[in-house]
Amino acid sequence: MYDKINQKPSTCSQMMICFGDSPSYYQPFSKESISENVNWLEPPQCVDVVRQIYLGKSQPAAKQCSRCSGSTLLNGWARSAAIRSWEMRWTSHCPCGGMWLVQKPGCLVASG
């Protein structure tokens, strides 16, 4: 059992963690370090929560969830019966259970 202690640790070695002690590599972020890096972040993009696609910069007419702020296209373009039934499942409620609110084009708030 103790003969494995002197072996070179592999990349998959286990970590020894004690309750109440923070690890030596733990460095909490300060507000200053976060605010310095905000400039490189891209603006949030809207994603259709039902179809899992990006809605793009020129946002079409869409529905937005009143609970999670997720968004989906107002009208789908499904061709197969399976995809049409999937879209019909989410016509009245968001996958999170919230109600849809119809938004004008370009008025969506990106969730996240």
mmCIF file of C-alpha atoms in Angstrom:
data_model
loop_
_atom_site.group_PDB
_atom_site.id
_atom_site.type_symbol
_atom_site.label_atom_id
_atom_site.label_comp_id
_atom_site.label_asym_id
_atom_site.label_seq_id
_atom_site.Cartn_x
_atom_site.Cartn_y
_atom_site.Cartn_z
ATOM 1 C CA MET A 1 0.000 0.000 0.000
ATOM 2 C CA TYR A 2 2.741 2.497 0.962
ATOM 3 C CA ASP A 3 5.089 1.498 -1.870
ATOM 4 C CA LYS A 4 3.078 3.604 -4.365
ATOM 5 C CA ILE A 5 3.745 6.851 -2.467
ATOM 6 C CA ASN A 6 7.239 7.272 -3.929
ATOM 7 C CA GLN A 7 6.057 6.810 -7.516
ATOM 8 C CA LYS A 8 5.907 9.715 -9.940
ATOM 9 C CA PRO A 9 2.353 11.117 -9.929
ATOM 10 C CA SER A 10 0.446 10.664 -13.158
ATOM 11 C CA THR A 11 -1.887 13.172 -14.751
ATOM 12 C CA CYS A 12 -4.833 11.206 -13.398
ATOM 13 C CA SER A 13 -3.651 11.105 -9.793
ATOM 14 C CA GLN A 14 -6.119 11.769 -7.035
ATOM 15 C CA MET A 15 -6.083 14.923 -4.939
ATOM 16 C CA MET A 16 -5.994 14.920 -1.163
ATOM 17 C CA ILE A 17 -8.571 17.396 0.125
ATOM 18 C CA CYS A 18 -9.301 18.163 3.776
ATOM 19 C CA PHE A 19 -12.576 19.666 4.912
ATOM 20 C CA GLY A 20 -12.193 23.314 5.905
ATOM 21 C CA ASP A 21 -8.820 23.832 4.154
ATOM 22 C CA SER A 22 -8.780 25.629 0.821
ATOM 23 C CA PRO A 23 -6.450 24.157 -1.808
ATOM 24 C CA SER A 24 -3.131 25.916 -2.423
ATOM 25 C CA TYR A 25 -4.032 26.694 -6.062
ATOM 26 C CA TYR A 26 -7.301 28.427 -5.135
ATOM 27 C CA GLN A 27 -7.160 32.143 -5.864
ATOM 28 C CA PRO A 28 -10.518 33.928 -5.610
ATOM 29 C CA PHE A 29 -11.268 36.508 -8.299
ATOM 30 C CA SER A 30 -11.418 40.115 -7.277
ATOM 31 C CA LYS A 31 -13.805 42.609 -8.835
ATOM 32 C CA GLU A 32 -10.838 44.457 -10.329
ATOM 33 C CA SER A 33 -9.556 41.418 -12.232
ATOM 34 C CA ILE A 34 -13.021 40.683 -13.596
ATOM 35 C CA SER A 35 -13.682 44.275 -14.674
ATOM 36 C CA GLU A 36 -10.323 44.417 -16.495
ATOM 37 C CA ASN A 37 -11.288 41.452 -18.682
ATOM 38 C CA VAL A 38 -14.809 42.585 -19.569
ATOM 39 C CA ASN A 39 -13.615 44.510 -22.626
ATOM 40 C CA TRP A 40 -12.775 41.388 -24.624
ATOM 41 C CA LEU A 41 -16.160 39.741 -24.082
ATOM 42 C CA GLU A 42 -18.481 39.649 -27.069
ATOM 43 C CA PRO A 43 -22.030 40.923 -26.733
ATOM 44 C CA PRO A 44 -24.477 38.180 -25.726
ATOM 45 C CA GLN A 45 -26.116 36.312 -28.579
ATOM 46 C CA CYS A 46 -29.679 35.055 -28.561
ATOM 47 C CA VAL A 47 -30.120 31.300 -28.873
ATOM 48 C CA ASP A 48 -33.397 29.591 -29.708
ATOM 49 C CA VAL A 49 -34.074 27.384 -26.659
ATOM 50 C CA VAL A 50 -36.396 25.021 -28.558
ATOM 51 C CA ARG A 51 -34.434 24.536 -31.792
ATOM 52 C CA GLN A 52 -30.926 25.119 -30.324
ATOM 53 C CA ILE A 53 -29.862 27.562 -33.074
ATOM 54 C CA TYR A 54 -28.457 31.097 -32.994
ATOM 55 C CA LEU A 55 -30.999 33.756 -33.898
ATOM 56 C CA GLY A 56 -28.306 36.080 -35.238
ATOM 57 C CA LYS A 57 -27.840 39.833 -35.132
ATOM 58 C CA SER A 58 -30.945 40.762 -37.132
ATOM 59 C CA GLN A 59 -33.464 39.153 -34.821
ATOM 60 C CA PRO A 60 -36.747 38.059 -36.384
ATOM 61 C CA ALA A 61 -40.111 38.215 -34.629
ATOM 62 C CA ALA A 62 -39.817 35.839 -31.701
ATOM 63 C CA LYS A 63 -41.309 34.732 -28.399
ATOM 64 C CA GLN A 64 -39.493 35.305 -25.116
ATOM 65 C CA CYS A 65 -40.025 33.363 -21.905
ATOM 66 C CA SER A 66 -41.309 35.358 -18.955
ATOM 67 C CA ARG A 67 -39.464 33.066 -16.528
ATOM 68 C CA CYS A 68 -35.967 32.368 -17.915
ATOM 69 C CA SER A 69 -35.794 34.993 -20.719
ATOM 70 C CA GLY A 70 -35.139 32.238 -23.260
ATOM 71 C CA SER A 71 -36.284 32.967 -26.794
ATOM 72 C CA THR A 72 -37.608 31.042 -29.776
ATOM 73 C CA LEU A 73 -38.792 31.897 -33.264
ATOM 74 C CA LEU A 74 -42.434 32.806 -33.625
ATOM 75 C CA ASN A 75 -42.969 30.546 -36.648
ATOM 76 C CA GLY A 76 -41.033 27.367 -37.340
ATOM 77 C CA TRP A 77 -39.968 25.952 -40.685
ATOM 78 C CA ALA A 78 -40.019 22.254 -39.812
ATOM 79 C CA ARG A 79 -40.428 19.828 -42.687
ATOM 80 C CA SER A 80 -40.550 16.461 -40.965
ATOM 81 C CA ALA A 81 -43.392 15.283 -38.754
ATOM 82 C CA ALA A 82 -41.053 14.586 -35.835
ATOM 83 C CA ILE A 83 -39.670 18.125 -35.801
ATOM 84 C CA ARG A 84 -43.152 19.638 -36.246
ATOM 85 C CA SER A 85 -44.424 17.662 -33.248
ATOM 86 C CA TRP A 86 -41.393 18.801 -31.201
ATOM 87 C CA GLU A 87 -42.134 22.445 -32.061
ATOM 88 C CA MET A 88 -45.855 21.998 -31.320
ATOM 89 C CA ARG A 89 -44.934 20.681 -27.870
ATOM 90 C CA TRP A 90 -43.413 24.075 -27.016
ATOM 91 C CA THR A 91 -45.986 26.409 -28.626
ATOM 92 C CA SER A 92 -47.605 27.498 -25.363
ATOM 93 C CA HIS A 93 -44.850 26.986 -22.758
ATOM 94 C CA CYS A 94 -41.066 27.283 -22.600
ATOM 95 C CA PRO A 95 -39.060 24.126 -21.721
ATOM 96 C CA CYS A 96 -38.502 25.712 -18.263
ATOM 97 C CA GLY A 97 -42.285 25.928 -17.744
ATOM 98 C CA GLY A 98 -42.687 29.683 -18.240
ATOM 99 C CA MET A 99 -45.156 31.415 -20.532
ATOM 100 C CA TRP A 100 -44.123 32.890 -23.890
ATOM 101 C CA LEU A 101 -44.434 36.630 -24.553
ATOM 102 C CA VAL A 102 -44.419 37.784 -28.185
ATOM 103 C CA GLN A 103 -41.631 40.309 -28.860
ATOM 104 C CA LYS A 104 -41.156 42.663 -31.796
ATOM 105 C CA PRO A 105 -38.144 42.110 -34.090
ATOM 106 C CA GLY A 106 -34.934 43.340 -32.466
ATOM 107 C CA CYS A 107 -36.458 43.611 -28.963
ATOM 108 C CA LEU A 108 -35.130 40.370 -27.489
ATOM 109 C CA VAL A 109 -33.017 40.425 -24.349
ATOM 110 C CA ALA A 110 -30.248 37.827 -24.454
ATOM 111 C CA SER A 111 -30.548 35.309 -21.648
ATOM 112 C CA GLY A 112 -27.505 34.288 -19.716
#
